[in-house]
mmCIF file of C-alpha atoms and ligand atoms in Angstrom:
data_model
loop_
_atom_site.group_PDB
_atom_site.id
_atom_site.type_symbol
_atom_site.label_atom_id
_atom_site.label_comp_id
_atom_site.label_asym_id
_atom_site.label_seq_id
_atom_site.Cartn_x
_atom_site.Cartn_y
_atom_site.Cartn_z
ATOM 1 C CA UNK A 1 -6.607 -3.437 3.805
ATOM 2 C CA UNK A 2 -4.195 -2.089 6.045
ATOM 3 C CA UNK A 3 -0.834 -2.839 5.613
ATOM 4 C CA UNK A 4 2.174 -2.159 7.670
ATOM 5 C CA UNK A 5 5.989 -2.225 6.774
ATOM 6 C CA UNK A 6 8.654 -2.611 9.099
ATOM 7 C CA UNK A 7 11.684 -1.207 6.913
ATOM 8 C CA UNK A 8 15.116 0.207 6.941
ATOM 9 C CA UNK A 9 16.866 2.312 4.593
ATOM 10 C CA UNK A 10 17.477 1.698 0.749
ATOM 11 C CA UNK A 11 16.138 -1.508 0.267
ATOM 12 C CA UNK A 12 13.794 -0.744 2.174
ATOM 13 C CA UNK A 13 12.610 2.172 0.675
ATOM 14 C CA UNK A 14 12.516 0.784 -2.287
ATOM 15 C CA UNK A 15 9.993 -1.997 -1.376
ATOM 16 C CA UNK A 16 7.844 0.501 0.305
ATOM 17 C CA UNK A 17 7.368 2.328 -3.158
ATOM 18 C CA UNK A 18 6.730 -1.376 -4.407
ATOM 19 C CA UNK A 19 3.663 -1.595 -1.839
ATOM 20 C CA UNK A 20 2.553 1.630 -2.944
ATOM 21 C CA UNK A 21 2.544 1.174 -6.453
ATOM 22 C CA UNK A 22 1.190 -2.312 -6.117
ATOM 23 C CA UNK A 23 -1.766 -0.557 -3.509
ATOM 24 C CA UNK A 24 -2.061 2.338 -6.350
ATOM 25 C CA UNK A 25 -2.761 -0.538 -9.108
ATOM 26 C CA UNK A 26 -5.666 -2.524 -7.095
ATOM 27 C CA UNK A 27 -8.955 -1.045 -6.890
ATOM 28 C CA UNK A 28 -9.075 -1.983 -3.173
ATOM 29 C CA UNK A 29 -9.061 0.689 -0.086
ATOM 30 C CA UNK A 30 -5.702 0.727 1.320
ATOM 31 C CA UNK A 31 -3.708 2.353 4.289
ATOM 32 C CA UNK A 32 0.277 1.615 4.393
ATOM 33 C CA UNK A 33 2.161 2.052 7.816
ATOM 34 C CA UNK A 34 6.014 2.062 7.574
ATOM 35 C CA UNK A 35 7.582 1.740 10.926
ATOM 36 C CA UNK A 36 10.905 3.046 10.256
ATOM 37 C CA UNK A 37 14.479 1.841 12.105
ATOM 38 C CA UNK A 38 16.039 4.320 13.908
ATOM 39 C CA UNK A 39 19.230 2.599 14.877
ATOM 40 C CA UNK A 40 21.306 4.499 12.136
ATOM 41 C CA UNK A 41 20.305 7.756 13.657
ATOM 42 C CA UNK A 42 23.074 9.878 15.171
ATOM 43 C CA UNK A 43 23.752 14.109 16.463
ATOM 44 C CA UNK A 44 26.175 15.242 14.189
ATOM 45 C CA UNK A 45 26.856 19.302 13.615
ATOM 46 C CA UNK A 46 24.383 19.529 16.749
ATOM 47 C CA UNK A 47 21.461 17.946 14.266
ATOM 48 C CA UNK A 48 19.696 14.859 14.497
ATOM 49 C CA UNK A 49 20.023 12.818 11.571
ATOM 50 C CA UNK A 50 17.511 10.121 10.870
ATOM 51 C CA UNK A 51 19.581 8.471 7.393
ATOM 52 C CA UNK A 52 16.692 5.342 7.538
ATOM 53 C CA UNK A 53 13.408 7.287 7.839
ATOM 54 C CA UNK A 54 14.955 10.141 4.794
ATOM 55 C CA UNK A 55 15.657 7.271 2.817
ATOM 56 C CA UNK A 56 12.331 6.095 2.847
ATOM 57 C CA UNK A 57 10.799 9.732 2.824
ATOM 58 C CA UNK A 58 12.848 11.106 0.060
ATOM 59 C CA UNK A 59 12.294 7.950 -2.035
ATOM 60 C CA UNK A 60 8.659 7.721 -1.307
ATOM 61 C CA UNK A 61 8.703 11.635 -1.909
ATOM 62 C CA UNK A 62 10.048 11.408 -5.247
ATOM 63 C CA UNK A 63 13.268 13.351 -4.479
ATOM 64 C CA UNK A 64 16.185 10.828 -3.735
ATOM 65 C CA UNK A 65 19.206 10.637 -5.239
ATOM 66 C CA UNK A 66 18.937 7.108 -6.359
ATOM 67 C CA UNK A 67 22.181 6.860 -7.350
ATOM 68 C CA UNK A 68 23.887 7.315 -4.449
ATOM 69 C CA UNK A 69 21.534 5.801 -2.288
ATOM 70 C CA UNK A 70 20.849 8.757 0.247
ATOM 71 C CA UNK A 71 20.322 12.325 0.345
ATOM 72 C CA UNK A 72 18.210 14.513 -1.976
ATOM 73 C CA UNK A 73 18.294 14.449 -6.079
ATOM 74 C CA UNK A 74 19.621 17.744 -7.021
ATOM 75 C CA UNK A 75 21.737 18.275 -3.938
ATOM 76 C CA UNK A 76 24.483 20.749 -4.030
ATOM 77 C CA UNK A 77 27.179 21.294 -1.152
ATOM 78 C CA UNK A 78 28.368 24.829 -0.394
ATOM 79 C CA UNK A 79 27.233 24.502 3.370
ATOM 80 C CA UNK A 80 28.977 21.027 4.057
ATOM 81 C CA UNK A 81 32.365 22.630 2.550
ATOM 82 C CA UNK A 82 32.241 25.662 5.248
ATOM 83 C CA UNK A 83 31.196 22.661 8.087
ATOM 84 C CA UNK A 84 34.009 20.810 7.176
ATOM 85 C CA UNK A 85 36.397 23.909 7.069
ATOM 86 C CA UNK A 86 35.187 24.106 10.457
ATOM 87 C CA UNK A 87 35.547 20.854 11.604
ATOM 88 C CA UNK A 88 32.265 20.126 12.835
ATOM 89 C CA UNK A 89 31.469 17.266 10.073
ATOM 90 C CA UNK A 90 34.068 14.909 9.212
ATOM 91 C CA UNK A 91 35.618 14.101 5.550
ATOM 92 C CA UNK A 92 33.281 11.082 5.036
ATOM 93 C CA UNK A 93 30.040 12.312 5.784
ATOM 94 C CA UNK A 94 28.173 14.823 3.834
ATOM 95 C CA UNK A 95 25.327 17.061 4.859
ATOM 96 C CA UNK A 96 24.017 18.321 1.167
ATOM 97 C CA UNK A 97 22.578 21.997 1.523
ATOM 98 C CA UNK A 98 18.636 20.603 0.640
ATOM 99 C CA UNK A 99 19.247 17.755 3.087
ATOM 100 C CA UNK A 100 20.539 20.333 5.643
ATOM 101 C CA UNK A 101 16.734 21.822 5.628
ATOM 102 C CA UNK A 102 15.176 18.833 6.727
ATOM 103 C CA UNK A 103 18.081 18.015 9.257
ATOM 104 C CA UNK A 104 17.797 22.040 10.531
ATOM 105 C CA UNK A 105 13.598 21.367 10.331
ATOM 106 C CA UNK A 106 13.362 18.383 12.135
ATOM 107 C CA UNK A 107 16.036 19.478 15.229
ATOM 108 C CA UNK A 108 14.063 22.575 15.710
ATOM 109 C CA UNK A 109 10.975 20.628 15.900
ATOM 110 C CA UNK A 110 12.943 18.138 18.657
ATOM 111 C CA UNK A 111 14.337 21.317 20.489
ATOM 112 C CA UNK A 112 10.780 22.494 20.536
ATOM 113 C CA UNK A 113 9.754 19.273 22.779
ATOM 114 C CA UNK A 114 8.247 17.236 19.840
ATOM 115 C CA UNK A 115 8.145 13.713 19.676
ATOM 116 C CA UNK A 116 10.405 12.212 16.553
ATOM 117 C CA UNK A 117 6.773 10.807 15.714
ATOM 118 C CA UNK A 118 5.219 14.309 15.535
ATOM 119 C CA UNK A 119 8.132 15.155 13.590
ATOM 120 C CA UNK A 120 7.996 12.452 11.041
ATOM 121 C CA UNK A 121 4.367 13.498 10.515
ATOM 122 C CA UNK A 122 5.399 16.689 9.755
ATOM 123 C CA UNK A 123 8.029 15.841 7.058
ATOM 124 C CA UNK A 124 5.991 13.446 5.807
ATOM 125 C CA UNK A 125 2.852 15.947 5.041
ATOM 126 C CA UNK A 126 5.379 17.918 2.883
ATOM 127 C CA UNK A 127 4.647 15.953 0.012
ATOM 128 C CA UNK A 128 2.040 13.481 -1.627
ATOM 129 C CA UNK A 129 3.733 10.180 0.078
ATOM 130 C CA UNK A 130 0.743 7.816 -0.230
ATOM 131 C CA UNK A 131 2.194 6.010 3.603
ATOM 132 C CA UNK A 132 2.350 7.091 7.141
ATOM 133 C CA UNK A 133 6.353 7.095 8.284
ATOM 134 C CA UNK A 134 6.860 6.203 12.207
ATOM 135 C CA UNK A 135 10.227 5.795 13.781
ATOM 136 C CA UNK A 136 10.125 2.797 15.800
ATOM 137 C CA UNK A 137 10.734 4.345 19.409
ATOM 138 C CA UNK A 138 10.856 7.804 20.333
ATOM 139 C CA UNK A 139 13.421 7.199 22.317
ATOM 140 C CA UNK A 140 17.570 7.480 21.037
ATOM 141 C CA UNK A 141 18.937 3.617 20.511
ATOM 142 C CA UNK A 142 21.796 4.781 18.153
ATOM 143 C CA UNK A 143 23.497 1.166 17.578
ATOM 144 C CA UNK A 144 27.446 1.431 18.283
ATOM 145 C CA UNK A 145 29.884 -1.407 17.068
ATOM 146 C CA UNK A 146 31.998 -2.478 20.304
ATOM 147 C CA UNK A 147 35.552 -3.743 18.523
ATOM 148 C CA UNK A 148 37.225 -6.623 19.573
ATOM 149 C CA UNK A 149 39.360 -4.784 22.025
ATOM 150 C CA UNK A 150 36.523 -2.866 23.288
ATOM 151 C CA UNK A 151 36.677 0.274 21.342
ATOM 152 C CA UNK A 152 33.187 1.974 20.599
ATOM 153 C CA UNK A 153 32.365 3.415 17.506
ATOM 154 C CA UNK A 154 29.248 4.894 16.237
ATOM 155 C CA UNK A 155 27.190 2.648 13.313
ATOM 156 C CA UNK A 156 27.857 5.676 11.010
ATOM 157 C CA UNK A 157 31.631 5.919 11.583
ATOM 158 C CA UNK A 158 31.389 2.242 10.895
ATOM 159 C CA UNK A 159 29.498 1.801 8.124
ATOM 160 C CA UNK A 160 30.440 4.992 5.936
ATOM 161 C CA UNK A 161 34.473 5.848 7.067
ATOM 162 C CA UNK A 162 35.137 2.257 7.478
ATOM 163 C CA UNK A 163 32.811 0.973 5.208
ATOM 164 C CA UNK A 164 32.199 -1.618 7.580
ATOM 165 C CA UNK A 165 35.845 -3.534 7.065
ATOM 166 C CA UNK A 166 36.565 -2.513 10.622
ATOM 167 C CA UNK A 167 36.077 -5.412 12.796
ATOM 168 C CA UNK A 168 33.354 -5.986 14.981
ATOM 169 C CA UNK A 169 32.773 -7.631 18.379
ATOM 170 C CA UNK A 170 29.180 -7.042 18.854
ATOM 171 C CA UNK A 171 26.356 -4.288 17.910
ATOM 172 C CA UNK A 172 24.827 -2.743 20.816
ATOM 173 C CA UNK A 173 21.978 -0.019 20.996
ATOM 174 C CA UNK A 174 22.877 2.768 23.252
ATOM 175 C CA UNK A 175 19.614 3.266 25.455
ATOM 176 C CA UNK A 176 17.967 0.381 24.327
ATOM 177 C CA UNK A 177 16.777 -0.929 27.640
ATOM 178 C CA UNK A 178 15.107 1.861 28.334
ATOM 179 C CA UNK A 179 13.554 2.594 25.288
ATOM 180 C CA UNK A 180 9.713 2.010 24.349
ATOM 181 C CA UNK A 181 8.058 1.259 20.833
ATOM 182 C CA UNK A 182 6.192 4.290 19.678
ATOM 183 C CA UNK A 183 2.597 4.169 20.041
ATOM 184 C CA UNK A 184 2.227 5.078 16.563
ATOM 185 C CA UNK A 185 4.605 1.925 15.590
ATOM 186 C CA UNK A 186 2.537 -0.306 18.036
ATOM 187 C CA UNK A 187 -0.559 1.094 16.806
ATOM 188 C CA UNK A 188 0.268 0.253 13.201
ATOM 189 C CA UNK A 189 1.602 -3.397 14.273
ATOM 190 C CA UNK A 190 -1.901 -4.350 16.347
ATOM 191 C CA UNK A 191 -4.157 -2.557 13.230
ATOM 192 C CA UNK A 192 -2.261 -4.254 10.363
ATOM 193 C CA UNK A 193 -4.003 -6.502 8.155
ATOM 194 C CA UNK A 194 -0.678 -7.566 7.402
ATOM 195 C CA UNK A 195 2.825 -7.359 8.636
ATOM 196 C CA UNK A 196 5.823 -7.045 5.916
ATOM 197 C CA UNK A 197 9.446 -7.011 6.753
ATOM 198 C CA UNK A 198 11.073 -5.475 4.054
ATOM 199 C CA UNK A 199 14.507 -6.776 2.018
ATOM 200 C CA UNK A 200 16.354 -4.702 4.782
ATOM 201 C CA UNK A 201 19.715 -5.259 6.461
ATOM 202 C CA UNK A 202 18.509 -8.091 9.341
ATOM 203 C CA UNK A 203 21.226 -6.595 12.072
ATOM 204 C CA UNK A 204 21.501 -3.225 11.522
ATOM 205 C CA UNK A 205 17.796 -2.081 10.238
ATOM 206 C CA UNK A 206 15.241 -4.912 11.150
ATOM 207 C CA UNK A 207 17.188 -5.816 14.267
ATOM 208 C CA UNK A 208 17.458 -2.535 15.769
ATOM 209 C CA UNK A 209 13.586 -2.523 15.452
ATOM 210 C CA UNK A 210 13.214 -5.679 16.604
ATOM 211 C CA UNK A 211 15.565 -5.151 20.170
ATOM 212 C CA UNK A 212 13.089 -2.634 21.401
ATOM 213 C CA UNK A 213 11.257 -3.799 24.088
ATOM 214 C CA UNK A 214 7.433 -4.807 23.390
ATOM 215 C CA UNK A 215 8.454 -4.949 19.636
ATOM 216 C CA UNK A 216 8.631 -8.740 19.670
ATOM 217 C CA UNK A 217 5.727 -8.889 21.577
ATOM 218 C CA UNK A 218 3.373 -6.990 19.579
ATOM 219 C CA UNK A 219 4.427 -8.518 16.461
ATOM 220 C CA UNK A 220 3.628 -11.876 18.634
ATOM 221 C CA UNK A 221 -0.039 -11.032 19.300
ATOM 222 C CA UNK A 222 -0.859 -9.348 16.108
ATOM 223 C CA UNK A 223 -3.749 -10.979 14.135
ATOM 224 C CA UNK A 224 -1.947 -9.571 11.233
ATOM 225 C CA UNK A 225 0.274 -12.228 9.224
ATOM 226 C CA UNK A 226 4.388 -11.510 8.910
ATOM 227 C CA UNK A 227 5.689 -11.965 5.690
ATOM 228 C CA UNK A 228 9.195 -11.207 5.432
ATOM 229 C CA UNK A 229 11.447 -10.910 2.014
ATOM 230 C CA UNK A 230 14.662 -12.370 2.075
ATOM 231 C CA UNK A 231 17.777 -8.982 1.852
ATOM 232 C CA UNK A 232 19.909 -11.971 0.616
ATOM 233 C CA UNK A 233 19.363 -13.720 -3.124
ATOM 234 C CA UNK A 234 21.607 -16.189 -4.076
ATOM 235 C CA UNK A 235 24.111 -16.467 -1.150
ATOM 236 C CA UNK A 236 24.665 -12.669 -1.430
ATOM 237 C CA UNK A 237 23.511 -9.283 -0.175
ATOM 238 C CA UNK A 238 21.093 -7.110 -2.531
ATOM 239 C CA UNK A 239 22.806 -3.947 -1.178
ATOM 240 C CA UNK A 240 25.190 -2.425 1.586
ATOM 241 C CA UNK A 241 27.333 -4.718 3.851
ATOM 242 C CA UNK A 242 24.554 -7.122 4.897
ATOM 243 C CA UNK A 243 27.148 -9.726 5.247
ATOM 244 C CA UNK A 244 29.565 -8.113 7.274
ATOM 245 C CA UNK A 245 26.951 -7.946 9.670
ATOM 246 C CA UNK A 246 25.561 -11.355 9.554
ATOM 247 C CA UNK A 247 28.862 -12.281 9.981
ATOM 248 C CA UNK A 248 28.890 -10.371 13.105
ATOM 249 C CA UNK A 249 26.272 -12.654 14.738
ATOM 250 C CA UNK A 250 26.843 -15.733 13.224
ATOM 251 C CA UNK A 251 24.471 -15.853 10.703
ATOM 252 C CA UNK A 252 25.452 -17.357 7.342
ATOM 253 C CA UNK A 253 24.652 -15.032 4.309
ATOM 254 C CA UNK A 254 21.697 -16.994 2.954
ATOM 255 C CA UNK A 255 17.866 -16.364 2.347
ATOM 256 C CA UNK A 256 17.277 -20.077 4.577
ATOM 257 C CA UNK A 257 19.845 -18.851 7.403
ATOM 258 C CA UNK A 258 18.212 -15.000 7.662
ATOM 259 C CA UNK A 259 14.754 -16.611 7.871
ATOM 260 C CA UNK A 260 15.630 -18.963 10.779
ATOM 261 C CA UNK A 261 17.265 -16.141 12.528
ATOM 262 C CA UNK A 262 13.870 -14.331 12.606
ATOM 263 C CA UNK A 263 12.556 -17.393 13.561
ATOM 264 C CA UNK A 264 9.022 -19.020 13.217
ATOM 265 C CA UNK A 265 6.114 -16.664 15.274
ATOM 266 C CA UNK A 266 5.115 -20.165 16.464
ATOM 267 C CA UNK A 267 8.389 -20.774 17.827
ATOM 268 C CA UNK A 268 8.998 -17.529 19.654
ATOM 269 C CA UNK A 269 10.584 -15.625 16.387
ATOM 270 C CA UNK A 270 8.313 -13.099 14.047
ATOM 271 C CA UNK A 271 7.657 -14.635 10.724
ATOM 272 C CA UNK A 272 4.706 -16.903 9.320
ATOM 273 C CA UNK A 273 5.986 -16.714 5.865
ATOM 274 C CA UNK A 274 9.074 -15.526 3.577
ATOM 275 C CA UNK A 275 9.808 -15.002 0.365
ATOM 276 C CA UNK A 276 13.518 -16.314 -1.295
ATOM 277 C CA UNK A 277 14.599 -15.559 -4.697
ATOM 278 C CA UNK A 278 13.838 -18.309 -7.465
ATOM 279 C CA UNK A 279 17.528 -18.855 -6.869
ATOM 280 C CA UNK A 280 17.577 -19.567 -3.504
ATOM 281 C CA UNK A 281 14.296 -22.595 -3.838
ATOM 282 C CA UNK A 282 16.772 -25.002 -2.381
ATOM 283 C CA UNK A 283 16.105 -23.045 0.643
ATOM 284 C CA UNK A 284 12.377 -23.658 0.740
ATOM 285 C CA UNK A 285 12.693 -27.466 2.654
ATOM 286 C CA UNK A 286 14.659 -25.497 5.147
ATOM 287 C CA UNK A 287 12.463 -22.958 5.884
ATOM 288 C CA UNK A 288 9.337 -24.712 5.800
ATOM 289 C CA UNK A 289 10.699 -27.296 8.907
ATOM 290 C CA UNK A 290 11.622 -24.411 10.482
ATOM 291 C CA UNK A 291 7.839 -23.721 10.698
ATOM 292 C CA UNK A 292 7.910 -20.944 8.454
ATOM 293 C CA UNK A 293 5.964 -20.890 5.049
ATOM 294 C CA UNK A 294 8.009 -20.178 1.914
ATOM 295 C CA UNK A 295 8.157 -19.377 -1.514
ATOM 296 C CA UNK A 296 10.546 -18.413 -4.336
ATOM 297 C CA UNK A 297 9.756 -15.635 -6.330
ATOM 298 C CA UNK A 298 11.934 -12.599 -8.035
ATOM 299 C CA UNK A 299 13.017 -10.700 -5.353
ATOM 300 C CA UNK A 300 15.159 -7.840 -7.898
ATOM 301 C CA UNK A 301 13.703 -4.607 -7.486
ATOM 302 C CA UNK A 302 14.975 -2.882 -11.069
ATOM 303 C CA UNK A 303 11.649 -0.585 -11.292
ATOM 304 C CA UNK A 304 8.155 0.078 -10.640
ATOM 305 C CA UNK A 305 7.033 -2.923 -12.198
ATOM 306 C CA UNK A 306 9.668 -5.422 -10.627
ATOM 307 C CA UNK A 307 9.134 -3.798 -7.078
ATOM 308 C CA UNK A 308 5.060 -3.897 -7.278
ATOM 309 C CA UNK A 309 4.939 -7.833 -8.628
ATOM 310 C CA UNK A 310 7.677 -8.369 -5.269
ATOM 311 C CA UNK A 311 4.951 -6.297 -2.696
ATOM 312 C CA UNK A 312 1.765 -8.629 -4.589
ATOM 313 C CA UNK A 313 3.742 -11.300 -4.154
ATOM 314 C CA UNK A 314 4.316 -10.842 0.000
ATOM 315 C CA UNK A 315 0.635 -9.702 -0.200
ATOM 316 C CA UNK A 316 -0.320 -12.949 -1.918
ATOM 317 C CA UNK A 317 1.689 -15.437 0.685
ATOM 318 C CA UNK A 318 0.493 -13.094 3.890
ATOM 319 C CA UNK A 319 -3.370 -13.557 2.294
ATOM 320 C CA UNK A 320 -2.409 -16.943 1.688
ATOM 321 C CA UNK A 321 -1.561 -18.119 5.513
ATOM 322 C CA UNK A 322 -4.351 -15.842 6.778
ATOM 323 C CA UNK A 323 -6.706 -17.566 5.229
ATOM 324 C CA UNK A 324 -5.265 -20.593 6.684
ATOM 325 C CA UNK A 325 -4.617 -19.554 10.309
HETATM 326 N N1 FO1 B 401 26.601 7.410 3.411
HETATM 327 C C1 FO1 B 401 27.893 7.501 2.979
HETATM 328 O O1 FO1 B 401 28.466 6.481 2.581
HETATM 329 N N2 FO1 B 401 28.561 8.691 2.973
HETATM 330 C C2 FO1 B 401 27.989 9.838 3.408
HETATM 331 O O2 FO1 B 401 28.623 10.895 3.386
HETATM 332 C C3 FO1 B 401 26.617 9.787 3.863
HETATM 333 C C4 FO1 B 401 25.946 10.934 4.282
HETATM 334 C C5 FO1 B 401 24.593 10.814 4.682
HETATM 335 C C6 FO1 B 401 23.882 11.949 5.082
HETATM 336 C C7 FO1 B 401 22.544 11.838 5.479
HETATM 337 C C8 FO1 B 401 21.934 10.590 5.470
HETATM 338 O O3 FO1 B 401 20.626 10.488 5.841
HETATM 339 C C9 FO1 B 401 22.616 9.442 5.061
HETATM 340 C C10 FO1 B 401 23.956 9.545 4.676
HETATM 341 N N3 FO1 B 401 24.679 8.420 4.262
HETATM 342 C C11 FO1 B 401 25.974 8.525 3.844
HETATM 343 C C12 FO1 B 401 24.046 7.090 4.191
HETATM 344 C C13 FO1 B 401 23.895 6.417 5.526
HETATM 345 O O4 FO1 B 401 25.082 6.267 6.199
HETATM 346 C C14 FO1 B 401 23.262 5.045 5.238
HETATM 347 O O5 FO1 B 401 22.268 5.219 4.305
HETATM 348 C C15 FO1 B 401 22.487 4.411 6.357
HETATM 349 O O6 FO1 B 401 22.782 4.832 7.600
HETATM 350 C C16 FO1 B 401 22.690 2.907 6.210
HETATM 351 O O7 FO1 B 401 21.475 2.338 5.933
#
C-alpha cells in the first residue's frame, strides 16, 4: 500500500514514526511518502534552514533531541557561541554544531543548483529512514506574520523570540503565488493509496502546504482517501501555539472546528474522514453533517506503541471510506 503523509514539524514527526512502526508491524508491502511543509523555512547565517523537514528527518533518523523538540540528540554549541559573538544569529535561535552540518550540507547542495527535492533525497539516504521526505514546493514561501499595524516579521522571529504572544493580523507566504507543488509532492499525492494529514499545526504547517497552488487540487482528484487527525484533543493544542494561530483566522481551538476548516473533499475542502480524541466524541455529530466521516479514538502519542495504534487507526477509517466510495 502506498501511503502518503502530509506533515509538519513535531507532531508531525512523531506520527510519521507512528506510520512506520505501524507499516514495520504488518506483513503487508508498504511505501510511505511524507510531503513536508516548508513554510517555517528561513536564510539565516547565509544557510537555509528547513526546521519542519529536520524535524521529521532527525526523528525518523533516530537522532532528535526529543526533548527539546528540534535539533540533533547530542548537540553541542561552540560554533553558535562564535555566530552570536558575531552577530550573525540572534540570542533566540540556536544553530547546534551537528545541526550546522546538515544546514552547511544542504546550502551547498542549493548553491550548487539543486532542487530542495534533490536535496532532501540526499539527507534522507544518510540514514535507514524507512519514508521518502519531499518539501512541498521547491520554490521559497517562508510564511511572515503581518502585525496589526502592518509590521512584517518572519514565522521564526514569531514563533521562537516572541513565542507567538506577539499579535497577529494575518499569515502570509512570501512567494506563494508563484510557487508550484513539487513534482515529487504531486507525485506522492496522485500515487497514494491513502492520504494522511498528520496532528500538525492547521495554519502554520498544513496550511502553508495547503496555499500552494495545485495542492488543493491534487488532493481533490486523488483516488486516494484523506484522513486527517485532529492537532487539538479536548479543546486544547497537543503541542506548540496551535491556538494562537487558530485564533489568528478565526478558528475555534476544537477537533469539530479544525475539521470544518479543512472542509469536506465533497464540499470543496480536503478531508473524507478525521479522527478526534475519545474526548472530543461530542464532536462526531458535527463533523459527520459537515460531510466528513469521524471517529474518536486516542490521539496521545506517548511511544511507539501509542503512535502505531493512532497511524492503524487513520489506516483503518481511510480503508474504511475507500471501500465505501
Ligand atoms: N526553536 C526555538 O524555540 N528556539 C531555537 O533556538 C530554535 C532553533 C532551531 C534551529 C533549527 C531548527 O530546525 C529548528 C529550531 N527551532 C528552534 C524550532 C523551530 O522554530 C520550530 O520547530 C518550527 O519552526 C515550528 O514548527
Amino acid at each position: 500500500m502506498k501511503i502518503t503523509v502530509i506533515a509538519g514539524g513535531v507532531g508531525g514527526a512523531r506520527f510519521v514514526r507512528g506510520v512506520r512502526e505501524h507499516v514495520r508491524r504488518s506483513a503487508e508491502e508498504h511505501t510511505i511518502d511524507v510531503v513536508v511543509n516548508t513554510g517555517d523555512d528561513w536564510w539565516l547565517a547565509g544557510l537555509r534552514i528547513w526546521p519542519d523537514h529536520d524535524s521529521v528527518l532527525y526523528t525518523l533518523a533516530g537522532q532528535n533531541d526529543e526533548e527539546r523538540g528540534w535539533g540533533r540528540r547530542g548537540e553541542s554549541e561552540r560554533v553558535s557561541a562564535e555566530l552570536r559573538t558575531w552577530g550573525v544569529t540572534p540570542e533566540w535561535f540556536t544553530l547546534g554544531d551537528l545541526d550546522l552540518g546538515t544546514h552547511i550540507a544542504r546550502t551547498a547542495w542549493l548553491r550548487a543548483g539543486e532542487t530542495p527535492t534533490e536535496v532532501a533525497r540526499r539527507l534522507g539516504a544518510r540514514w535507514d529512514l524507512g519514508v521518502t521526505l519531499h518539501p512541498a514546493t521547491d520554490d521559497e514561501i517562508d510564511t511572515h506574520i503581518v502585525t496589526p499595524d502592518g509590521e512584517r516579521l518572519h514565522f521564526q522571529e514569531w514563533w521562537t523570540r516572541h513565542r507567538a504572544r506577539m499579535p497577529v493580523e494575518q499569515f502570509v507566504q512570501q512567494g506563494i503565488e508563484a510557487a508550484r507543488p513539487s513534482p515529487a509532492a504531486l507525485a506522492a499525492i496522485a500515487g497514494a493509496d491513502v492520504i494522511l494529514l498528520a496532528p500538525s499545526n492547521p495554519v502554520v504547517s498544513i496550511g502553508p502546504v495547503l496555499s500552494i497552488p495545485g495542492v488543493r487540487d491534487a488532493l481533490a482528484a486523488a483516488s486516494a482517501p484523506i484522513v486527517g487527525v485532529s492537532p487539538i484533543i479536548g479543546g486544547a493544542a497537543v503541542r506548540g501555539m496551535a491556538e494562537a494561530c487558530l485564533a489568528v483566522i478565526d478558528v475555534s481551538a476544537d477537533a469539530g472546528a479544525v475539521a470544518r476548516h479543512y472542509g469536506a473533499r465533497g464540499a470543496g475542502g480536503v478531508l473524507d474522514g478525521w479522527l478526534v480524541g475519545e474526548e472530543d466524541a461530542q464532536a462526531i455529530a458535527g463533523i459527520e453533517a459537515a460531510g466528513i466521516a469521524a471517529r474518536a479514538v486516542p490521539l496521545w502519542m506517548k511511544d511507539a506503541n501509542t503512535s502505531a495504534a493512532l497511524a492503524a487507526d487513520a489506516l483503518d477509517l481511510a480503508l474504511t471510506l475507500a471501500d465505501v466510495g
